[in-house]
Every structure is written in C-alpha cells, then in structure tokens.
Amino acid sequence: MYCDFFGLKENPFSIAPDPRYLYMSERHREALAHLLYGLQSDGGFVLLTGEVGTGKTTVCRCLLQQIPANVEVAFVLNPKLTALELLATLCDELRIDYPSGTTSIKLLVDRVNQSLLATHAAHRKTVLILDEAQNLAPEVLEQIRLLTNLETDRHKLLQIIMLGQPELLEMLARPDLRQLAQRITARYHLEPLSLSEVSAYIKHRLAVAGVEHQLFASSIRQIFHLSHGIPRLINMLCDRALLGAYVQEQEAVDPRTLHKAAQELFGSGKPGAKKRDRYGRWLLVTLLLLLGGGGALGLHFYPLRVAQQPRTPATQTLPLPPAATAAPRAMDSLTWPADLPQEQSKRLAYQALFARWGLEYNPTAHELACQFAEQQGLKCLFKRGNLGSLIKLNRPAVLTLHDPRGQSYYATLITLNEETASFRLGTETRRVMRRQIEDAWEGEYALLWRAPASMPKLLHPGDQTPSVIWLDQTLARILNRPPQVENRPRLAGALLKELRQFQSSRGLSPDGVVGAQTLIQLNSLSDKSIPTLNAEGPE
C-alpha cells in the first residue's frame, strides 16, 4: 500500500521468507560458527539458545545450506513427542526401516545403532538437530542423552544440536538432567540486536527494497527500545509505522508516528519503555508466539561464509552468564556519584579492577595501571566492542562511560548476566539493567589477563618452542584428551588444526596464531582462579 509513496519496489519488512533480505549480524555469524563447530566435533551436545524471534531457526537454516557432503542430517521441527515417537521420527529422517506400529524402544534404538555404524564405516557423520528443544519432556531428553552412548571404541556415532528458548537453560540446570548438561561441548546464547545493528538491519532491508535514504532516521533509538532488538518485532514496528506515515503523507517516520504504531501493536503506553520484568517479557513472548513460529522470522537465509572476526561465541563450555535468580530489587543508575570528583573515576575504577584479581593498587603520581599489571604478571587489553565482546572474554573490565553532557568517566564492570550487571562506580556498587549500559557506553573498555610465563608475545603456525607443549596440555585439559606433543614441540599438523577449530568456535579468526584473545579464551576454560563476569561480585 505504501510502497509507491516511499519509492519502494516492494514491502521491505514483509515476514515472507526471501533470501535477498537476509541480515546476519555478528551475533548470528558467531552462532553459526558454533553450529559449524558442532558438526566438526566428536559427539556430545551443541546448544543454541535465544529469546523468541532472535533468529535461532534462521541460523540453523543457514547451517543446513553449508552442511558438508559427508554429513547426514535428521531435523526434528516439532519436539513435542514421546521418547518412542522421537526415535521413530529419527528413523524416518534417516530413512531407517522399522516395523510399522512397533512400540519397542529397544528395537528402534537397535535399528538406529546399526544405521549409525554403517554410516560411520562409510566415513560419514550423522547429526540430529532439535528445534524448539525447550518443549522436550525430561524423559525424552534422557532418551536423547542415551543416544550419545552409541559409539565405537574411538568415536561417538551421533552429534546432537539443540535449539531452544531460555527455558531450555533452566531445564538443563535441573539435577536430574545434570548428566546431559555435562555432555554439552559447545553453547551459545543468541542475543537481540544492538542499537547499531538495529540501524544497519533497517538500512539493509530498505536498500534491498530500492530505497537508499533512511526513512527512520529520527526513530532508530526508539525502535531499538520498543523492539528490544528482536528482528521480528522490528519488522512489525517498521511495517506499521510506514503505513502510518503514508496515511499522514509524511516523507519519513517520526517518533510520534512510531509511538502510535507501537500502541496499536503492543498496547504500549510509553514509547521506549523497557519492559524487562518477567511479566513484560511474558507478554512479549506470548505476542510473538501468537504471530507465528520460526518460519515467520524477519531474518531470512542464504548460504554464506562465516566472518573472520565474529564478535561473541563459545566453544566447548562457553561460560554463559547464568540467569539472575536473586529477588527483584530496584535498579540503580550509572551516573557518577555526585559527592566524588569525576576526575578520580579512573584511579578508583582500576583499583576495583585489580581488587577482583586479589591485588591492591595504590598508584604513584606517574605510575600507570598497565605498568603495575606487568609487575604482577598480568597484561592489559584495550578494545572497542559491545556486551557480547565482554561476555566472550568473560573478564571484569573498566568501561569508559559518558554522562548526558558528554563528559567521560570510568566504571568497573564486575558481573554480567542475561538481564542485569553490577558496577563499581567510585566507592559504590551499583546494580543496573543491561539496557542502561548501552545508553552510557560507546564500546571502549580495558581488562586484565594472564599469559603463561614461557609464552612469547605471539605463537605462530610452524613455531618450535616449549610454549607449544603448554598449548597442547591446555587443549588436552579442555577437550578431555591425552597430551600429544612430547619430544618435538611444533605448532603444526593435528595440533594446529585443533587450535583453529577452537578459535573458530570461540568467535575468533581461525588463523592459528596464539595471541591475547586466544590465550584469554584458553585461560577461561583451564584456569578456575581467574576472575570472571559470571562469578559473584561484591555487593
């Protein structure tokens, strides 16, 4: 209806699948990288979770476009099945014959085992993908776990990938499912789009539809707040807002028109309101469910190459921040304490950061924080990124924040989970919503990390140094395998391939170079004494 008015060739925010409109954010590329890693690993579970509408099924469809020729895939879309029905569905997907009407779980498992052995003998792999896995009953999850016991002397016969909403994480935390949870070798939580990604997403879809100028220039932040960065909601909002602008003969969508569109869609009484409480989240999820399943995603798919520098990921056991379980309390603000001079913020922030490492930092007039860190066997890492970057690195960090006047100050991020974060501002500890951080932070941060004493600045493919032994031993602990390097420590062959797979699964460039970010990821999984963002911070 509004396409001719705005010069659009077609509706840019249709929910109909169209690969031309695919927008893969860095978060989605990271999620895809983890699923691809799951195809390469030997057995166990790979877990991809995320809120309704964030694009889990889209990522999975991208995965299916890149399945290697030697991989057999069984894709279960509706997991509301009994254990018997699930096994029968698995047989159907893999074209395994079984007696019609059988009620014997043992018979089906035996047929599956025979088929997996034959596939393995033909040098092929088998992968079971379970979508909407939060709907699986506990007894069905246990049967799925038992399928991973099908193995040869050296290899698991079945790789399982589970996609699900955050409720799946709660299920897997149950004591009776701990055996399954312990077999998860890689996990990734797909977050909504950031503010900058929402802008890029909208711009991309408009460009595909034939319009290069921004029709939402004054409303991007408002769309971000109203949609919580969820692509499906962005499509709904933008479509309704363009219709409203057309009716009013406006050349672009202004905040008032967008506010009215949100009221019509969500009944939102206040634009930009962040409904992050449980009731608000329940309403949001209910609305999305009523509007349709994964097939109606605003994101669509086509074959693509995984980016060399994705931003956030997880390998073997990504240290995902746990969901908050403390009783709700009023959120604090991220404003600098009025009773403290703002110029003291940097010193106080680094004191709090070193305190998380068990160190007391009292700088002299000319001493820099990183000089002190070097004396303590630590190193500094200065980066720009987003909250996904910080989750990936999983270290307390000093963030450069900005007040409404544009003045910068420093605060120490102590903990971070799915909804809230705790900060040290001056002498106070504050608990804030994650969305508050994006209003005050432009992405600049600094953190501390520890390198092995024998490690050179960089370790390159082909290097022969004792540090290769350390690398091999560390990967051996992480991957639960025996050490392989003994007399001739060289970063090559199987060890180099394993390192590159590790880097890819952690959202790093798989270049085989062991630098700061690779060492941080290795230490996260091998050194439990290192302070992390998902550990308890001071109150």
Coordinates of C-alpha atoms in Angstrom, one line a residue:
M1 CA 0.0 0.0 0.0
Y2 CA 2.8 2.4 0.9
C3 CA 5.5 1.2 -1.4
D4 CA 4.8 3.6 -4.3
F5 CA 4.6 6.6 -1.9
F6 CA 8.1 5.9 -0.5
G7 CA 9.6 4.8 -3.8
L8 CA 9.9 1.1 -2.6
K9 CA 9.9 -1.7 -5.1
E10 CA 8.3 -4.0 -2.5
N11 CA 7.5 -4.2 1.2
P12 CA 10.9 -4.2 2.9
F13 CA 9.5 -5.6 6.2
S14 CA 7.4 -8.5 5.0
I15 CA 7.7 -11.7 7.1
A16 CA 7.7 -13.8 3.9
P17 CA 10.9 -15.7 3.5
D18 CA 13.2 -14.1 1.0
P19 CA 17.0 -14.8 1.0
R20 CA 17.6 -11.3 -0.5
Y21 CA 16.7 -9.8 2.8
L22 CA 19.0 -11.9 4.9
Y23 CA 20.8 -9.8 7.5
M24 CA 23.3 -11.8 9.6
S25 CA 24.6 -9.7 12.5
E26 CA 27.9 -10.6 14.1
R27 CA 25.9 -12.3 16.8
H28 CA 24.2 -14.5 14.2
R29 CA 27.5 -15.2 12.4
E30 CA 29.0 -16.3 15.8
A31 CA 26.1 -18.6 16.5
L32 CA 26.5 -20.1 13.0
A33 CA 30.2 -20.6 13.7
H34 CA 29.3 -22.6 16.8
L35 CA 26.9 -24.8 15.0
L36 CA 29.6 -25.4 12.3
Y37 CA 32.0 -26.3 15.1
G38 CA 29.4 -28.7 16.4
L39 CA 29.5 -30.5 13.1
Q40 CA 33.2 -31.0 13.4
S41 CA 33.4 -32.1 17.0
D42 CA 33.1 -35.8 18.0
G43 CA 29.8 -36.4 19.8
G44 CA 28.1 -34.6 22.7
F45 CA 25.6 -31.8 22.5
V46 CA 25.8 -28.3 20.9
L47 CA 23.4 -25.8 22.4
L48 CA 22.0 -22.6 20.8
T49 CA 19.5 -20.6 22.9
G50 CA 17.9 -17.2 22.5
E51 CA 14.6 -15.4 23.0
V52 CA 11.7 -15.9 20.7
G53 CA 12.3 -14.0 17.4
T54 CA 16.0 -13.5 17.7
G55 CA 16.8 -15.8 14.7
K56 CA 17.8 -19.2 16.0
T57 CA 15.9 -21.1 13.3
T58 CA 17.3 -18.7 10.7
V59 CA 20.8 -19.5 11.8
C60 CA 20.0 -23.2 11.7
R61 CA 18.7 -22.9 8.1
C62 CA 22.0 -21.2 7.2
L63 CA 23.8 -24.1 8.7
L64 CA 21.8 -26.5 6.6
Q65 CA 22.9 -24.6 3.5
Q66 CA 26.5 -25.3 4.5
I67 CA 26.3 -29.0 5.6
P68 CA 29.3 -30.9 4.2
A69 CA 28.6 -33.6 1.7
N70 CA 29.7 -36.3 4.2
V71 CA 27.1 -35.4 6.9
E72 CA 23.7 -37.0 7.3
V73 CA 21.2 -34.7 9.0
A74 CA 18.0 -35.5 10.9
F75 CA 16.0 -32.3 11.6
V76 CA 13.2 -32.5 14.1
L77 CA 11.0 -29.4 14.0
N78 CA 8.3 -30.4 16.5
P79 CA 9.8 -32.0 19.6
K80 CA 6.5 -32.4 21.5
L81 CA 6.9 -36.1 21.1
T82 CA 7.2 -39.1 23.4
A83 CA 10.5 -41.0 23.5
L84 CA 9.1 -43.6 21.2
E85 CA 7.8 -41.0 18.7
L86 CA 11.1 -39.2 18.7
L87 CA 13.0 -42.4 17.9
A88 CA 10.5 -43.2 15.1
T89 CA 10.9 -39.6 13.7
L90 CA 14.7 -40.1 13.8
C91 CA 14.4 -43.3 11.9
D92 CA 12.1 -41.6 9.3
E93 CA 14.5 -38.7 8.9
L94 CA 17.5 -41.1 8.3
R95 CA 15.4 -43.4 6.1
I96 CA 15.8 -46.4 8.6
D97 CA 13.3 -49.2 8.1
Y98 CA 11.4 -50.4 11.2
P99 CA 8.2 -52.5 11.7
S100 CA 5.1 -50.4 11.3
G101 CA 3.3 -49.8 14.6
T102 CA 6.1 -51.0 16.8
T103 CA 6.1 -49.9 20.4
S104 CA 9.6 -51.2 21.3
I105 CA 12.1 -48.5 22.1
K106 CA 14.8 -51.1 22.1
L107 CA 14.1 -52.2 18.6
L108 CA 14.2 -48.6 17.4
V109 CA 17.5 -47.9 19.2
D110 CA 19.0 -51.1 17.8
R111 CA 18.0 -50.0 14.2
V112 CA 19.4 -46.5 14.8
N113 CA 22.6 -48.0 16.1
Q114 CA 23.0 -50.3 13.1
S115 CA 22.4 -47.4 10.7
L116 CA 24.9 -45.1 12.6
L117 CA 27.6 -47.9 12.5
A118 CA 27.1 -48.3 8.7
T119 CA 27.3 -44.5 8.2
H120 CA 30.5 -44.3 10.3
A121 CA 32.0 -47.2 8.3
A122 CA 31.3 -45.2 5.1
H123 CA 33.3 -42.3 6.7
R124 CA 30.2 -40.2 7.1
K125 CA 28.8 -38.4 10.1
T126 CA 25.2 -38.2 11.5
V127 CA 23.8 -35.1 13.1
L128 CA 20.4 -34.8 14.9
I129 CA 19.1 -31.2 15.1
L130 CA 16.2 -30.5 17.5
D131 CA 14.4 -27.2 17.1
E132 CA 12.3 -25.7 19.9
A133 CA 14.0 -28.1 22.3
Q134 CA 12.5 -26.4 25.4
N135 CA 9.4 -28.3 24.6
L136 CA 11.1 -31.7 25.1
A137 CA 9.9 -33.6 28.2
P138 CA 12.6 -34.6 30.7
E139 CA 12.1 -38.3 29.9
V140 CA 12.6 -37.6 26.2
L141 CA 15.8 -35.6 27.0
E142 CA 17.1 -38.5 28.9
Q143 CA 16.4 -40.8 25.9
I144 CA 18.3 -38.3 23.7
R145 CA 21.2 -38.4 26.1
L146 CA 21.3 -42.2 25.9
L147 CA 21.6 -41.9 22.1
T148 CA 25.0 -40.3 22.6
N149 CA 26.2 -43.6 24.2
L150 CA 26.1 -45.1 20.8
E151 CA 29.8 -45.2 19.9
T152 CA 32.7 -47.2 18.6
D153 CA 35.9 -47.7 20.6
R154 CA 37.1 -44.2 19.5
H155 CA 34.2 -42.2 18.2
K156 CA 30.7 -41.1 19.1
L157 CA 28.3 -42.0 16.3
L158 CA 25.7 -39.2 16.8
Q159 CA 26.2 -35.4 17.1
I160 CA 23.2 -33.6 18.6
I161 CA 22.4 -29.9 18.1
M162 CA 19.6 -28.4 20.3
L163 CA 17.9 -25.0 19.6
G164 CA 15.7 -23.5 22.2
Q165 CA 14.4 -20.6 24.2
P166 CA 16.0 -19.6 27.5
E167 CA 13.7 -22.0 29.3
L168 CA 15.9 -24.8 27.9
L169 CA 18.8 -23.5 30.1
E170 CA 16.6 -23.7 33.1
M171 CA 15.6 -27.3 32.2
L172 CA 19.2 -28.3 31.8
A173 CA 20.0 -26.9 35.2
R174 CA 17.8 -29.5 36.9
P175 CA 19.6 -32.1 39.0
D176 CA 18.0 -35.0 37.2
L177 CA 19.4 -33.7 33.8
R178 CA 22.9 -33.0 35.0
Q179 CA 24.3 -35.9 33.0
L180 CA 23.0 -34.4 29.8
A181 CA 24.2 -30.9 30.8
Q182 CA 27.7 -32.3 31.4
R183 CA 27.8 -33.5 27.8
I184 CA 27.3 -30.1 26.2
T185 CA 30.5 -29.4 24.4
A186 CA 29.7 -26.0 23.0
R187 CA 26.9 -23.5 23.8
Y188 CA 25.9 -20.1 22.6
H189 CA 23.1 -17.7 23.7
L190 CA 21.9 -15.6 20.8
E191 CA 21.2 -12.1 22.0
P192 CA 18.9 -9.4 20.3
L193 CA 20.5 -6.8 18.0
S194 CA 22.4 -3.9 19.5
L195 CA 21.4 -0.3 18.7
S196 CA 23.9 0.0 15.9
E197 CA 22.8 -3.4 14.5
V198 CA 19.2 -2.3 14.5
S199 CA 20.1 0.7 12.4
A200 CA 22.1 -1.5 10.0
Y201 CA 19.3 -4.1 9.8
I202 CA 16.7 -1.5 8.8
K203 CA 19.1 0.2 6.4
H204 CA 19.8 -3.1 4.7
R205 CA 16.2 -4.1 4.2
L206 CA 15.3 -0.6 2.8
A207 CA 18.2 -0.8 0.4
V208 CA 17.1 -4.2 -0.9
A209 CA 13.7 -2.8 -1.5
G210 CA 15.1 0.1 -3.5
V211 CA 15.5 3.0 -1.1
E212 CA 18.9 4.2 0.0
H213 CA 17.8 7.1 2.2
Q214 CA 16.8 6.4 5.8
L215 CA 13.1 6.5 6.4
F216 CA 13.6 6.1 10.2
A217 CA 16.5 8.4 10.8
S218 CA 14.9 10.1 13.9
S219 CA 13.4 6.9 15.2
I220 CA 16.1 4.3 15.3
R221 CA 16.8 4.5 19.1
Q222 CA 13.0 4.4 19.7
I223 CA 12.7 1.3 17.6
F224 CA 15.5 -0.3 19.4
H225 CA 13.9 0.3 22.8
L226 CA 10.4 -0.8 21.7
S227 CA 11.6 -3.9 19.9
H228 CA 14.3 -4.9 22.4
G229 CA 16.4 -5.5 19.3
I230 CA 14.3 -8.6 18.3
P231 CA 14.2 -8.7 14.4
R232 CA 10.7 -10.0 14.2
L233 CA 9.4 -7.1 16.3
I234 CA 11.5 -4.6 14.3
N235 CA 9.7 -5.8 11.1
M236 CA 6.3 -5.4 12.7
L237 CA 7.0 -2.0 14.1
C238 CA 8.6 -0.6 10.8
D239 CA 5.8 -2.0 8.7
R240 CA 3.1 -0.5 10.8
A241 CA 5.0 2.8 11.2
L242 CA 5.5 3.2 7.4
L243 CA 1.7 2.6 6.9
G244 CA 1.1 5.4 9.5
A245 CA 3.5 7.8 7.8
Y246 CA 1.8 7.0 4.4
V247 CA -1.6 7.8 5.8
Q248 CA -0.3 11.1 7.1
E249 CA 1.6 11.8 3.9
Q250 CA 4.9 12.1 5.8
E251 CA 8.1 11.6 3.9
A252 CA 9.7 9.7 6.8
V253 CA 8.6 8.1 10.1
D254 CA 8.9 10.4 13.1
P255 CA 8.9 9.4 16.8
R256 CA 5.2 10.3 17.2
T257 CA 4.1 8.0 14.3
L258 CA 6.3 5.2 15.6
H259 CA 4.8 5.6 19.1
K260 CA 1.3 5.3 17.7
A261 CA 2.3 2.2 15.7
A262 CA 3.7 0.6 18.9
Q263 CA 0.5 1.4 20.7
E264 CA -1.5 -0.4 18.0
L265 CA 0.8 -3.4 18.1
F266 CA 1.7 -3.8 21.7
G267 CA -0.7 -1.5 23.7
S268 CA 2.5 0.3 24.9
G269 CA 1.5 3.4 26.8
K270 CA 5.0 4.9 26.7
P271 CA 7.5 4.7 23.9
G272 CA 10.9 3.5 24.8
A273 CA 9.7 1.8 27.9
K274 CA 12.0 -1.1 28.7
K275 CA 9.7 -4.0 29.7
R276 CA 12.4 -6.2 31.2
D277 CA 10.4 -7.5 34.1
R278 CA 9.2 -11.1 34.0
Y279 CA 5.6 -10.1 33.3
G280 CA 6.6 -7.8 30.4
R281 CA 8.8 -10.5 28.9
W282 CA 6.0 -13.0 29.2
L283 CA 3.7 -10.6 27.2
L284 CA 6.3 -10.1 24.6
V285 CA 6.9 -13.8 24.1
T286 CA 3.2 -14.5 24.1
L287 CA 2.7 -11.9 21.3
L288 CA 5.5 -13.4 19.2
L289 CA 4.1 -16.9 19.6
L290 CA 0.7 -15.8 18.5
L291 CA 2.2 -14.2 15.5
G292 CA 3.9 -17.4 14.3
G293 CA 6.8 -19.7 14.6
G294 CA 10.4 -19.6 13.3
G295 CA 9.2 -19.6 9.7
A296 CA 7.9 -16.1 10.1
L297 CA 11.2 -14.6 11.1
G298 CA 12.1 -11.2 9.9
L299 CA 15.6 -12.6 9.2
H300 CA 15.9 -14.9 6.2
F301 CA 18.7 -17.1 5.0
Y302 CA 21.1 -18.0 2.2
P303 CA 24.5 -19.7 2.1
L304 CA 27.3 -17.5 3.5
R305 CA 30.9 -17.7 4.6
V306 CA 31.5 -17.3 8.3
A307 CA 33.1 -14.0 9.1
Q308 CA 36.7 -14.0 10.0
Q309 CA 36.2 -11.8 13.0
P310 CA 32.8 -12.6 14.6
R311 CA 32.1 -10.8 17.9
T312 CA 30.8 -13.1 20.5
P313 CA 30.9 -17.2 20.9
A314 CA 31.5 -20.2 22.7
T315 CA 33.4 -23.4 22.4
Q316 CA 33.5 -26.5 24.5
T317 CA 31.8 -24.9 27.5
L318 CA 31.2 -21.3 26.8
P319 CA 30.9 -19.5 30.2
L320 CA 27.4 -18.2 29.6
P321 CA 26.2 -15.8 32.4
P322 CA 23.5 -17.6 34.4
A323 CA 20.1 -16.1 34.6
A324 CA 19.5 -13.9 37.6
T325 CA 17.9 -15.7 40.5
A326 CA 18.1 -13.1 43.2
A327 CA 14.8 -11.5 44.4
P328 CA 13.9 -8.4 42.3
R329 CA 15.0 -5.1 43.6
A330 CA 15.0 -1.5 42.3
M331 CA 17.7 -0.8 39.7
D332 CA 20.4 1.7 40.3
S333 CA 21.7 4.3 37.9
L334 CA 25.0 4.5 36.1
T335 CA 25.5 8.2 36.8
W336 CA 28.7 9.2 38.6
P337 CA 28.3 9.7 42.4
A338 CA 27.6 13.4 43.0
D339 CA 29.8 13.5 46.1
L340 CA 33.0 12.4 44.3
P341 CA 35.2 14.4 41.8
Q342 CA 34.7 12.8 38.4
E343 CA 38.5 13.1 37.7
Q344 CA 39.0 10.4 40.4
S345 CA 37.0 7.8 38.4
K346 CA 39.9 6.3 36.5
R347 CA 42.0 5.6 39.6
L348 CA 39.1 4.2 41.5
A349 CA 37.9 2.1 38.6
Y350 CA 41.4 0.4 38.2
Q351 CA 41.6 -0.1 42.0
A352 CA 38.3 -2.0 41.8
L353 CA 39.6 -4.0 38.8
F354 CA 42.8 -5.1 40.5
A355 CA 40.8 -5.9 43.6
R356 CA 39.0 -8.6 41.6
W357 CA 42.4 -10.1 40.9
G358 CA 43.2 -10.0 44.6
L359 CA 45.6 -7.1 44.2
E360 CA 45.8 -3.7 46.0
Y361 CA 46.5 -0.9 43.6
N362 CA 47.7 2.4 45.0
P363 CA 49.3 4.2 42.1
T364 CA 52.1 6.8 42.5
A365 CA 51.8 10.1 40.6
H366 CA 53.5 8.7 37.5
E367 CA 52.6 5.0 37.7
L368 CA 50.3 3.6 35.0
A369 CA 47.8 0.8 35.7
C370 CA 49.4 -1.4 33.0
Q371 CA 52.9 -0.9 34.4
F372 CA 51.6 -2.1 37.7
A373 CA 49.9 -5.0 35.9
E374 CA 53.1 -6.1 34.3
Q375 CA 54.8 -6.1 37.7
Q376 CA 52.1 -8.6 38.9
G377 CA 52.4 -10.9 35.9
L378 CA 49.3 -9.5 34.2
K379 CA 48.7 -7.8 30.9
C380 CA 46.2 -5.1 29.8
L381 CA 43.9 -5.4 26.8
F382 CA 42.3 -2.3 25.4
K383 CA 39.4 -2.9 23.0
R384 CA 36.2 -1.5 21.5
G385 CA 33.2 -3.8 21.3
N386 CA 29.8 -4.5 22.8
L387 CA 28.4 -6.5 25.7
G388 CA 28.8 -9.6 23.5
S389 CA 32.5 -9.0 23.3
L390 CA 32.7 -8.8 27.1
I391 CA 30.7 -12.0 27.6
K392 CA 33.1 -13.7 25.2
L393 CA 36.2 -12.6 27.1
N394 CA 34.4 -13.1 30.4
R395 CA 36.6 -10.8 32.5
P396 CA 35.9 -7.8 34.7
A397 CA 36.6 -4.7 32.8
V398 CA 36.9 -0.9 33.1
L399 CA 34.4 0.8 30.8
T400 CA 34.6 4.3 29.6
L401 CA 31.1 5.9 30.1
H402 CA 29.6 9.2 29.2
D403 CA 27.2 11.4 31.1
P404 CA 24.4 13.4 29.4
R405 CA 26.7 16.3 28.9
G406 CA 29.2 14.1 27.0
Q407 CA 31.8 14.1 29.8
S408 CA 33.6 10.7 30.2
Y409 CA 34.2 8.8 33.4
Y410 CA 35.2 5.3 34.3
A411 CA 33.4 2.4 36.0
T412 CA 34.3 -1.2 36.6
L413 CA 32.0 -3.9 35.3
I414 CA 32.0 -6.6 38.0
T415 CA 29.3 -9.1 36.9
L416 CA 27.1 -9.5 33.9
N417 CA 24.2 -11.9 33.3
E418 CA 21.3 -12.1 30.9
E419 CA 19.4 -9.1 32.4
T420 CA 21.5 -7.2 34.9
A421 CA 25.0 -6.1 35.6
S422 CA 26.9 -4.9 38.6
F423 CA 29.3 -2.0 38.5
R424 CA 31.7 -0.3 40.8
L425 CA 31.3 3.5 40.5
G426 CA 33.7 5.3 42.7
T427 CA 33.2 3.7 46.2
E428 CA 29.7 2.4 45.4
T429 CA 28.5 -0.9 43.9
R430 CA 25.5 -0.4 41.6
R431 CA 23.2 -3.0 40.0
V432 CA 21.7 -1.9 36.7
M433 CA 19.8 -3.3 33.7
R434 CA 21.9 -4.3 30.7
R435 CA 20.0 -1.8 28.6
Q436 CA 21.2 1.1 30.7
I437 CA 24.8 0.3 29.8
E438 CA 24.1 0.9 26.1
D439 CA 22.8 4.4 26.8
A440 CA 26.1 5.5 28.5
W441 CA 28.7 3.3 26.8
E442 CA 30.1 3.6 23.3
G443 CA 32.1 0.4 23.4
E444 CA 35.6 1.3 24.9
Y445 CA 36.9 -1.0 27.6
A446 CA 40.1 -2.3 29.2
L447 CA 40.6 -5.6 31.0
L448 CA 43.4 -7.7 32.6
W449 CA 44.6 -11.1 31.6
R450 CA 47.3 -13.5 32.5
A451 CA 49.7 -15.1 30.0
P452 CA 51.9 -18.2 30.7
A453 CA 55.4 -17.2 31.9
S454 CA 57.0 -19.0 29.0
M455 CA 54.7 -17.7 26.3
P456 CA 56.2 -15.3 23.7
K457 CA 54.2 -12.3 22.5
L458 CA 52.7 -14.4 19.7
L459 CA 52.9 -18.0 18.8
H460 CA 52.6 -18.6 15.0
P461 CA 51.9 -21.8 13.0
G462 CA 55.2 -23.7 12.5
D463 CA 56.8 -22.3 15.6
Q464 CA 59.0 -24.7 17.6
T465 CA 59.1 -23.6 21.2
P466 CA 58.4 -25.0 24.7
S467 CA 55.2 -22.9 24.6
V468 CA 53.7 -25.4 22.2
I469 CA 53.8 -28.0 24.9
W470 CA 51.8 -25.7 27.2
L471 CA 49.3 -25.1 24.4
D472 CA 48.9 -28.9 23.8
Q473 CA 48.5 -29.6 27.5
T474 CA 45.9 -26.8 27.9
L475 CA 43.9 -28.0 24.9
A476 CA 44.2 -31.6 26.2
R477 CA 42.5 -30.5 29.5
I478 CA 39.8 -28.5 27.7
L479 CA 39.0 -31.3 25.2
N480 CA 39.5 -34.1 27.7
R481 CA 42.1 -35.9 25.6
P482 CA 45.7 -37.1 26.4
P483 CA 48.6 -34.7 25.5
Q484 CA 50.0 -35.3 22.1
V485 CA 53.2 -33.2 21.9
E486 CA 56.3 -34.7 23.6
N487 CA 59.7 -34.5 22.1
R488 CA 59.3 -32.2 19.1
P489 CA 57.1 -29.2 20.2
R490 CA 55.9 -27.7 16.9
L491 CA 52.7 -25.9 16.2
A492 CA 51.6 -27.8 13.2
G493 CA 49.6 -30.8 12.0
A494 CA 46.7 -32.1 14.2
L495 CA 47.5 -29.6 17.0
L496 CA 47.3 -26.6 14.6
K497 CA 44.0 -27.9 13.2
E498 CA 42.6 -28.4 16.7
L499 CA 43.7 -24.8 17.6
R500 CA 42.0 -23.4 14.6
Q501 CA 38.8 -25.2 15.4
F502 CA 39.0 -23.9 18.9
Q503 CA 39.4 -20.3 17.7
S504 CA 36.5 -20.6 15.2
S505 CA 34.2 -21.9 17.9
R506 CA 35.2 -19.0 20.2
G507 CA 34.3 -16.4 17.7
L508 CA 38.0 -15.7 16.8
S509 CA 39.7 -15.6 13.5
P510 CA 41.0 -19.2 12.9
D511 CA 44.4 -18.1 11.9
G512 CA 46.4 -20.5 14.2
V513 CA 48.1 -17.5 15.8
V514 CA 48.1 -17.7 19.6
G515 CA 47.7 -14.1 20.7
A516 CA 46.0 -12.2 23.5
Q517 CA 42.4 -13.1 22.7
T518 CA 43.2 -16.8 22.1
L519 CA 45.1 -17.0 25.4
I520 CA 42.2 -15.4 27.2
Q521 CA 39.8 -18.0 25.8
L522 CA 42.2 -20.8 26.7
N523 CA 42.6 -19.5 30.2
S524 CA 38.8 -19.1 30.7
L525 CA 38.4 -22.9 30.3
S526 CA 41.6 -24.1 32.0
D527 CA 42.3 -21.7 35.0
K528 CA 39.4 -21.6 37.5
S529 CA 41.2 -19.0 39.7
I530 CA 40.8 -16.2 37.1
P531 CA 38.0 -13.7 38.0
T532 CA 35.1 -13.8 35.6
L533 CA 32.0 -11.8 34.8
N534 CA 29.7 -14.7 35.8
A535 CA 31.3 -15.1 39.2
E536 CA 29.8 -13.4 42.2
G537 CA 31.0 -9.8 42.7
P538 CA 30.9 -7.6 45.8
E539 CA 27.7 -6.2 47.0

